[in-house]
PDB file of C-alpha atoms in Angstrom:
ATOM      1  CA  MET A   1      -0.862   1.828  15.263  1.00  0.00           C
ATOM      2  CA  HIS A   2      -4.031   3.358  13.844  1.00  0.00           C
ATOM      3  CA  ILE A   3      -5.918   0.929  11.585  1.00  0.00           C
ATOM      4  CA  HIS A   4      -8.426   2.072   8.975  1.00  0.00           C
ATOM      5  CA  TYR A   5     -10.693  -0.597   7.455  1.00  0.00           C
ATOM      6  CA  ILE A   6     -12.251   1.039   4.436  1.00  0.00           C
ATOM      7  CA  SER A   7     -14.476  -1.760   3.071  1.00  0.00           C
ATOM      8  CA  GLU A   8     -16.689  -2.130   6.142  1.00  0.00           C
ATOM      9  CA  LYS A   9     -19.458  -0.237   4.360  1.00  0.00           C
ATOM     10  CA  ASN A  10     -20.602  -1.338   0.926  1.00  0.00           C
ATOM     11  CA  SER A  11     -19.215   0.753  -1.911  1.00  0.00           C
ATOM     12  CA  ILE A  12     -17.730   0.343  -5.382  1.00  0.00           C
ATOM     13  CA  LEU A  13     -14.537  -0.714  -3.557  1.00  0.00           C
ATOM     14  CA  ASN A  14     -16.142  -4.051  -2.656  1.00  0.00           C
ATOM     15  CA  HIS A  15     -17.069  -4.561  -6.312  1.00  0.00           C
ATOM     16  CA  PHE A  16     -13.441  -4.150  -7.394  1.00  0.00           C
ATOM     17  CA  LEU A  17     -12.250  -6.435  -4.576  1.00  0.00           C
ATOM     18  CA  THR A  18     -14.676  -9.136  -5.697  1.00  0.00           C
ATOM     19  CA  GLN A  19     -13.334  -8.984  -9.243  1.00  0.00           C
ATOM     20  CA  LEU A  20      -9.745  -9.238  -7.996  1.00  0.00           C
ATOM     21  CA  ARG A  21     -10.519 -12.526  -6.259  1.00  0.00           C
ATOM     22  CA  ASP A  22     -12.562 -14.131  -9.058  1.00  0.00           C
ATOM     23  CA  VAL A  23     -10.404 -16.770 -10.775  1.00  0.00           C
ATOM     24  CA  THR A  24     -12.218 -16.298 -14.082  1.00  0.00           C
ATOM     25  CA  ILE A  25     -11.691 -12.532 -14.126  1.00  0.00           C
ATOM     26  CA  GLN A  26      -8.080 -12.922 -12.944  1.00  0.00           C
ATOM     27  CA  LYS A  27      -7.185 -14.401 -16.329  1.00  0.00           C
ATOM     28  CA  ASP A  28      -7.304 -10.853 -17.742  1.00  0.00           C
ATOM     29  CA  SER A  29      -4.107  -9.329 -16.322  1.00  0.00           C
ATOM     30  CA  MET A  30      -4.912  -5.850 -17.672  1.00  0.00           C
ATOM     31  CA  ARG A  31      -8.251  -5.853 -15.878  1.00  0.00           C
ATOM     32  CA  PHE A  32      -6.551  -7.130 -12.712  1.00  0.00           C
ATOM     33  CA  ARG A  33      -4.047  -4.259 -12.822  1.00  0.00           C
ATOM     34  CA  LYS A  34      -6.796  -1.732 -13.498  1.00  0.00           C
ATOM     35  CA  ASN A  35      -8.849  -2.912 -10.532  1.00  0.00           C
ATOM     36  CA  ILE A  36      -5.791  -2.657  -8.269  1.00  0.00           C
ATOM     37  CA  GLU A  37      -5.239   0.855  -9.609  1.00  0.00           C
ATOM     38  CA  ARG A  38      -8.876   1.793  -8.936  1.00  0.00           C
ATOM     39  CA  ILE A  39      -8.584   0.517  -5.370  1.00  0.00           C
ATOM     40  CA  GLY A  40      -5.466   2.658  -4.981  1.00  0.00           C
ATOM     41  CA  GLU A  41      -7.454   5.701  -6.040  1.00  0.00           C
ATOM     42  CA  ILE A  42     -10.193   4.972  -3.505  1.00  0.00           C
ATOM     43  CA  MET A  43      -7.632   4.438  -0.739  1.00  0.00           C
ATOM     44  CA  ALA A  44      -5.805   7.639  -1.692  1.00  0.00           C
ATOM     45  CA  TYR A  45      -9.058   9.572  -1.415  1.00  0.00           C
ATOM     46  CA  GLU A  46      -9.829   8.149   2.035  1.00  0.00           C
ATOM     47  CA  LEU A  47      -6.276   8.742   3.240  1.00  0.00           C
ATOM     48  CA  SER A  48      -6.353  12.331   1.966  1.00  0.00           C
ATOM     49  CA  LYS A  49      -8.987  13.162   4.583  1.00  0.00           C
ATOM     50  CA  THR A  50      -6.366  12.746   7.344  1.00  0.00           C
ATOM     51  CA  LEU A  51      -3.767  15.126   5.855  1.00  0.00           C
ATOM     52  CA  GLU A  52      -3.259  18.765   6.821  1.00  0.00           C
ATOM     53  CA  TYR A  53      -4.658  21.520   4.617  1.00  0.00           C
ATOM     54  CA  LYS A  54      -4.028  25.249   4.333  1.00  0.00           C
ATOM     55  CA  ASP A  55      -6.190  28.165   3.266  1.00  0.00           C
ATOM     56  CA  ILE A  56      -5.462  29.715  -0.125  1.00  0.00           C
ATOM     57  CA  SER A  57      -7.106  32.109  -2.560  1.00  0.00           C
ATOM     58  CA  VAL A  58      -7.240  31.469  -6.294  1.00  0.00           C
ATOM     59  CA  GLN A  59      -8.135  33.770  -9.157  1.00  0.00           C
ATOM     60  CA  THR A  60     -10.968  32.434 -11.332  1.00  0.00           C
ATOM     61  CA  PRO A  61     -12.118  34.071 -14.578  1.00  0.00           C
ATOM     62  CA  LEU A  62     -14.895  35.758 -12.587  1.00  0.00           C
ATOM     63  CA  GLY A  63     -13.400  36.507  -9.188  1.00  0.00           C
ATOM     64  CA  ILE A  64     -11.472  35.224  -6.167  1.00  0.00           C
ATOM     65  CA  LYS A  65     -12.266  31.906  -4.506  1.00  0.00           C
ATOM     66  CA  HIS A  66     -11.105  31.237  -0.953  1.00  0.00           C
ATOM     67  CA  THR A  67     -10.465  27.504  -0.609  1.00  0.00           C
ATOM     68  CA  THR A  68      -7.981  24.960   0.748  1.00  0.00           C
ATOM     69  CA  THR A  69      -5.148  22.837  -0.578  1.00  0.00           C
ATOM     70  CA  ILE A  70      -2.949  20.081   0.848  1.00  0.00           C
ATOM     71  CA  ALA A  71      -0.220  21.475   3.099  1.00  0.00           C
ATOM     72  CA  ASP A  72       1.568  18.187   3.681  1.00  0.00           C
ATOM     73  CA  ASN A  73       4.394  16.916   1.496  1.00  0.00           C
ATOM     74  CA  VAL A  74       3.741  13.343   0.367  1.00  0.00           C
ATOM     75  CA  VAL A  75       6.161  10.608  -0.682  1.00  0.00           C
ATOM     76  CA  LEU A  76       4.711   7.487  -2.311  1.00  0.00           C
ATOM     77  CA  CYS A  77       6.906   4.401  -1.956  1.00  0.00           C
ATOM     78  CA  SER A  78       5.932   0.992  -3.334  1.00  0.00           C
ATOM     79  CA  ILE A  79       7.437  -2.442  -2.897  1.00  0.00           C
ATOM     80  CA  LEU A  80       8.428  -3.944  -6.247  1.00  0.00           C
ATOM     81  CA  ARG A  81       6.927  -5.435  -8.260  1.00  0.00           C
ATOM     82  CA  ALA A  82       3.460  -6.173  -6.938  1.00  0.00           C
ATOM     83  CA  GLY A  83       2.997  -2.635  -5.629  1.00  0.00           C
ATOM     84  CA  LEU A  84       3.273  -0.891  -8.997  1.00  0.00           C
ATOM     85  CA  ALA A  85      -0.412  -0.954 -10.009  1.00  0.00           C
ATOM     86  CA  LEU A  86      -1.534   0.158  -6.546  1.00  0.00           C
ATOM     87  CA  HIS A  87       1.149   2.857  -6.658  1.00  0.00           C
ATOM     88  CA  GLN A  88      -0.312   4.150  -9.932  1.00  0.00           C
ATOM     89  CA  GLY A  89      -3.709   4.547  -8.287  1.00  0.00           C
ATOM     90  CA  PHE A  90      -2.217   6.650  -5.501  1.00  0.00           C
ATOM     91  CA  MET A  91      -0.182   8.661  -7.991  1.00  0.00           C
ATOM     92  CA  ASN A  92      -3.335   9.462  -9.989  1.00  0.00           C
ATOM     93  CA  PHE A  93      -4.608  11.372  -6.946  1.00  0.00           C
ATOM     94  CA  PHE A  94      -1.337  12.575  -5.367  1.00  0.00           C
ATOM     95  CA  ASP A  95      -0.030  13.674  -8.749  1.00  0.00           C
ATOM     96  CA  ASP A  96       2.605  16.042  -7.378  1.00  0.00           C
ATOM     97  CA  ALA A  97       3.983  13.596  -4.796  1.00  0.00           C
ATOM     98  CA  GLU A  98       7.566  12.386  -4.822  1.00  0.00           C
ATOM     99  CA  ASN A  99       8.018   8.677  -5.530  1.00  0.00           C
ATOM    100  CA  GLY A 100      10.242   5.894  -4.261  1.00  0.00           C
ATOM    101  CA  PHE A 101      10.651   2.184  -5.007  1.00  0.00           C
ATOM    102  CA  VAL A 102      12.079  -0.657  -2.921  1.00  0.00           C
ATOM    103  CA  SER A 103      12.531  -4.341  -3.662  1.00  0.00           C
ATOM    104  CA  ALA A 104      11.683  -6.985  -1.080  1.00  0.00           C
ATOM    105  CA  TYR A 105      11.178 -10.702  -1.538  1.00  0.00           C
ATOM    106  CA  ARG A 106      11.025 -13.988   0.352  1.00  0.00           C
ATOM    107  CA  HIS A 107      14.293 -15.883   0.110  1.00  0.00           C
ATOM    108  CA  HIS A 108      13.901 -19.625   0.771  1.00  0.00           C
ATOM    109  CA  TYR A 109      17.264 -21.150   1.637  1.00  0.00           C
ATOM    110  CA  ASP A 110      16.369 -24.816   1.219  1.00  0.00           C
ATOM    111  CA  ASN A 111      13.200 -24.591  -0.868  1.00  0.00           C
ATOM    112  CA  ASP A 112      11.134 -25.205   2.241  1.00  0.00           C
ATOM    113  CA  ASP A 113       8.560 -23.035   3.981  1.00  0.00           C
ATOM    114  CA  LYS A 114      11.154 -21.106   6.001  1.00  0.00           C
ATOM    115  CA  PHE A 115      12.328 -17.813   4.541  1.00  0.00           C
ATOM    116  CA  GLU A 116      13.865 -14.439   5.260  1.00  0.00           C
ATOM    117  CA  ILE A 117      13.015 -11.095   3.666  1.00  0.00           C
ATOM    118  CA  LEU A 118      15.766  -9.617   1.497  1.00  0.00           C
ATOM    119  CA  VAL A 119      15.680  -5.908   0.648  1.00  0.00           C
ATOM    120  CA  GLU A 120      18.218  -5.337  -2.118  1.00  0.00           C
ATOM    121  CA  TYR A 121      17.169  -2.248  -4.113  1.00  0.00           C
ATOM    122  CA  GLN A 122      16.157   1.212  -2.986  1.00  0.00           C
ATOM    123  CA  ALA A 123      15.498   4.399  -4.944  1.00  0.00           C
ATOM    124  CA  ALA A 124      13.687   6.943  -2.813  1.00  0.00           C
ATOM    125  CA  PRO A 125      13.758  10.698  -2.165  1.00  0.00           C
ATOM    126  CA  SER A 126      14.155  12.282   1.231  1.00  0.00           C
ATOM    127  CA  PHE A 127      11.084  11.861   3.398  1.00  0.00           C
ATOM    128  CA  GLN A 128      12.305  13.870   6.363  1.00  0.00           C
ATOM    129  CA  ASP A 129       9.227  15.549   7.936  1.00  0.00           C
ATOM    130  CA  LYS A 130       7.025  14.330   5.055  1.00  0.00           C
ATOM    131  CA  ASN A 131       4.118  11.910   4.914  1.00  0.00           C
ATOM    132  CA  LEU A 132       5.495   8.560   3.779  1.00  0.00           C
ATOM    133  CA  ILE A 133       2.906   6.298   2.150  1.00  0.00           C
ATOM    134  CA  LEU A 134       4.245   2.764   1.824  1.00  0.00           C
ATOM    135  CA  ILE A 135       2.314   0.734  -0.743  1.00  0.00           C
ATOM    136  CA  ASP A 136       2.053  -3.065  -1.017  1.00  0.00           C
ATOM    137  CA  PRO A 137      -1.093  -4.944  -2.095  1.00  0.00           C
ATOM    138  CA  MET A 138      -0.751  -7.941   0.247  1.00  0.00           C
ATOM    139  CA  LEU A 139      -0.056  -7.913   3.991  1.00  0.00           C
ATOM    140  CA  ALA A 140       0.640 -11.558   4.850  1.00  0.00           C
ATOM    141  CA  THR A 141       3.260 -12.053   7.585  1.00  0.00           C
ATOM    142  CA  GLY A 142       4.151  -8.349   7.716  1.00  0.00           C
ATOM    143  CA  GLN A 143       7.871  -9.112   7.559  1.00  0.00           C
ATOM    144  CA  SER A 144       8.410  -7.417   4.179  1.00  0.00           C
ATOM    145  CA  LEU A 145       6.863  -4.125   5.303  1.00  0.00           C
ATOM    146  CA  VAL A 146       8.842  -4.074   8.544  1.00  0.00           C
ATOM    147  CA  ALA A 147      12.103  -4.900   6.731  1.00  0.00           C
ATOM    148  CA  VAL A 148      11.504  -2.133   4.176  1.00  0.00           C
ATOM    149  CA  LEU A 149      10.620   0.459   6.811  1.00  0.00           C
ATOM    150  CA  HIS A 150      13.698  -0.406   8.848  1.00  0.00           C
ATOM    151  CA  LYS A 151      15.852   0.098   5.766  1.00  0.00           C
ATOM    152  CA  LEU A 152      14.194   3.393   4.834  1.00  0.00           C
ATOM    153  CA  HIS A 153      13.929   4.682   8.370  1.00  0.00           C
ATOM    154  CA  LEU A 154      17.572   4.521   9.447  1.00  0.00           C
ATOM    155  CA  GLU A 155      18.401   8.229   9.187  1.00  0.00           C
ATOM    156  CA  GLN A 156      15.287  10.118   8.101  1.00  0.00           C
ATOM    157  CA  LYS A 157      12.206  10.688  10.220  1.00  0.00           C
ATOM    158  CA  PRO A 158       8.940  11.123   8.338  1.00  0.00           C
ATOM    159  CA  LYS A 159       6.181  13.268   9.774  1.00  0.00           C
ATOM    160  CA  GLU A 160       3.794  10.342   9.548  1.00  0.00           C
ATOM    161  CA  ILE A 161       3.919   6.827   8.128  1.00  0.00           C
ATOM    162  CA  HIS A 162       0.951   5.429   6.226  1.00  0.00           C
ATOM    163  CA  ILE A 163       0.867   1.813   5.020  1.00  0.00           C
ATOM    164  CA  ALA A 164      -1.652   0.965   2.301  1.00  0.00           C
ATOM    165  CA  VAL A 165      -2.570  -2.659   1.567  1.00  0.00           C
ATOM    166  CA  VAL A 166      -5.390  -4.216  -0.424  1.00  0.00           C
ATOM    167  CA  ILE A 167      -5.758  -7.493   1.511  1.00  0.00           C
ATOM    168  CA  ALA A 168      -4.414  -8.230   4.994  1.00  0.00           C
ATOM    169  CA  ALA A 169      -4.208 -11.262   7.263  1.00  0.00           C
ATOM    170  CA  PRO A 170      -4.699 -10.907  11.036  1.00  0.00           C
ATOM    171  CA  GLU A 171      -1.210 -12.353  11.645  1.00  0.00           C
ATOM    172  CA  GLY A 172       0.385  -9.613   9.546  1.00  0.00           C
ATOM    173  CA  ILE A 173      -1.511  -6.875  11.351  1.00  0.00           C
ATOM    174  CA  ALA A 174      -0.418  -8.282  14.713  1.00  0.00           C
ATOM    175  CA  PHE A 175       3.203  -8.342  13.529  1.00  0.00           C
ATOM    176  CA  LEU A 176       3.043  -4.694  12.448  1.00  0.00           C
ATOM    177  CA  LYS A 177       1.501  -3.674  15.764  1.00  0.00           C
ATOM    178  CA  LYS A 178       4.389  -5.335  17.583  1.00  0.00           C
ATOM    179  CA  ASN A 179       7.205  -3.979  15.430  1.00  0.00           C
ATOM    180  CA  LEU A 180       6.208  -0.512  14.207  1.00  0.00           C
ATOM    181  CA  PRO A 181       5.815   2.842  15.981  1.00  0.00           C
ATOM    182  CA  GLU A 182       2.441   3.815  17.393  1.00  0.00           C
ATOM    183  CA  ASN A 183       2.146   6.810  15.062  1.00  0.00           C
ATOM    184  CA  CYS A 184       1.842   4.566  11.977  1.00  0.00           C
ATOM    185  CA  HIS A 185      -1.434   4.378  10.061  1.00  0.00           C
ATOM    186  CA  LEU A 186      -2.468   1.126   8.384  1.00  0.00           C
ATOM    187  CA  TRP A 187      -5.047   1.357   5.580  1.00  0.00           C
ATOM    188  CA  VAL A 188      -6.719  -1.963   4.749  1.00  0.00           C
ATOM    189  CA  ALA A 189      -9.150  -2.488   1.887  1.00  0.00           C
ATOM    190  CA  ALA A 190     -10.087  -6.029   3.027  1.00  0.00           C
ATOM    191  CA  LEU A 191      -9.286  -8.142   6.083  1.00  0.00           C
ATOM    192  CA  ASP A 192      -9.134 -11.886   5.371  1.00  0.00           C
ATOM    193  CA  GLU A 193      -9.300 -14.947   7.613  1.00  0.00           C
ATOM    194  CA  LYS A 194      -5.770 -16.247   8.151  1.00  0.00           C
ATOM    195  CA  LEU A 195      -2.453 -17.421   6.691  1.00  0.00           C
ATOM    196  CA  ASN A 196      -2.031 -20.978   5.484  1.00  0.00           C
ATOM    197  CA  GLU A 197       0.954 -23.238   6.235  1.00  0.00           C
ATOM    198  CA  LYS A 198       2.960 -21.524   3.467  1.00  0.00           C
ATOM    199  CA  ASN A 199       2.152 -18.056   4.850  1.00  0.00           C
ATOM    200  CA  TYR A 200      -0.193 -17.101   2.032  1.00  0.00           C
ATOM    201  CA  ILE A 201      -3.424 -15.231   2.748  1.00  0.00           C
ATOM    202  CA  VAL A 202      -6.639 -17.286   2.799  1.00  0.00           C
ATOM    203  CA  PRO A 203      -8.948 -16.824   0.949  1.00  0.00           C
ATOM    204  CA  GLY A 204      -6.810 -14.046  -0.537  1.00  0.00           C
ATOM    205  CA  LEU A 205      -6.445 -13.822  -4.289  1.00  0.00           C
ATOM    206  CA  GLY A 206      -3.200 -15.626  -5.130  1.00  0.00           C
ATOM    207  CA  ASP A 207       0.095 -13.995  -6.092  1.00  0.00           C
ATOM    208  CA  ALA A 208      -0.682 -10.346  -6.889  1.00  0.00           C
ATOM    209  CA  GLY A 209       2.595  -9.806  -8.738  1.00  0.00           C
ATOM    210  CA  ASP A 210       2.113 -12.829 -10.989  1.00  0.00           C
ATOM    211  CA  LEU A 211      -1.505 -11.945 -11.703  1.00  0.00           C
ATOM    212  CA  ALA A 212      -0.600  -8.399 -12.647  1.00  0.00           C
ATOM    213  CA  TYR A 213       2.641  -8.956 -14.570  1.00  0.00           C
ATOM    214  CA  GLY A 214       3.017 -12.656 -15.352  1.00  0.00           C
ATOM    215  CA  SER A 215       4.634 -15.602 -13.603  1.00  0.00           C
ATOM    216  CA  LYS A 216       8.291 -15.429 -12.622  1.00  0.00           C
ATOM    217  CA  LEU A 217      11.072 -17.992 -12.691  1.00  0.00           C
TER     218      LEU A 217
END
C-alpha cells in the first residue's frame, strides 16, 4: 500500500487541522464541517497529481490552447455519516465524478468494548476500471474501511483504490496494510499517536460525526 502523508510540510492544511482539534472551536458545528470540507479540497488537489491526463485543444475567444485534462474516471464514495463533509470537499474539485455512499458502524453486542463492523446500506455506481476514492475522516482500527471495501469489491475491479482520511492511528494503518491489496493508495492528513482502550484515536478530535451533525442516540 502506498501511503501519502500530506501534512509533513507546513501549509494551510495544518491550520485547518488545528481548528478541528480545538475543543473551543469544535462548539461551532458549521465551522467544523467547513474545515473538514476545506481539508477535502486540499487532499483532492494532492491526489489529482497522481491521476492520468490526456492532451486536448480548446477554442478560446482569441485562439486555440493546447492543454491537458483528466483522463481517468473517478468515483467518490463516502462512509455515512461522518464522511459527508469530507466528501463535499472532494466533490468541489472532482465536480464531474460519480458518487456513492455506504453505511458502516460499530455494533457493540453487550455494551462493552468489543464490536463488529456492520455494513447495511450501499448506493454506488459501477467503478469497474475507474479510480475509486473511499472517503472517511477517521482511520482508527481500519475495520470499517476494510469491511466497506470487501462489500464494494465483490464483483467490480477498480483501476485504482484511493483511501482518504483526515486523522489516522498507526494501528489502523497497519491493519490496512495487512488486509488490502498493494495497489491501494492511502492519503493521510495527520498521523496521530495511538488508539486508546476503547479504540478511539489519541489525541484525535473526538467523534467526527457528532461534531459535524450532532450527537446520536
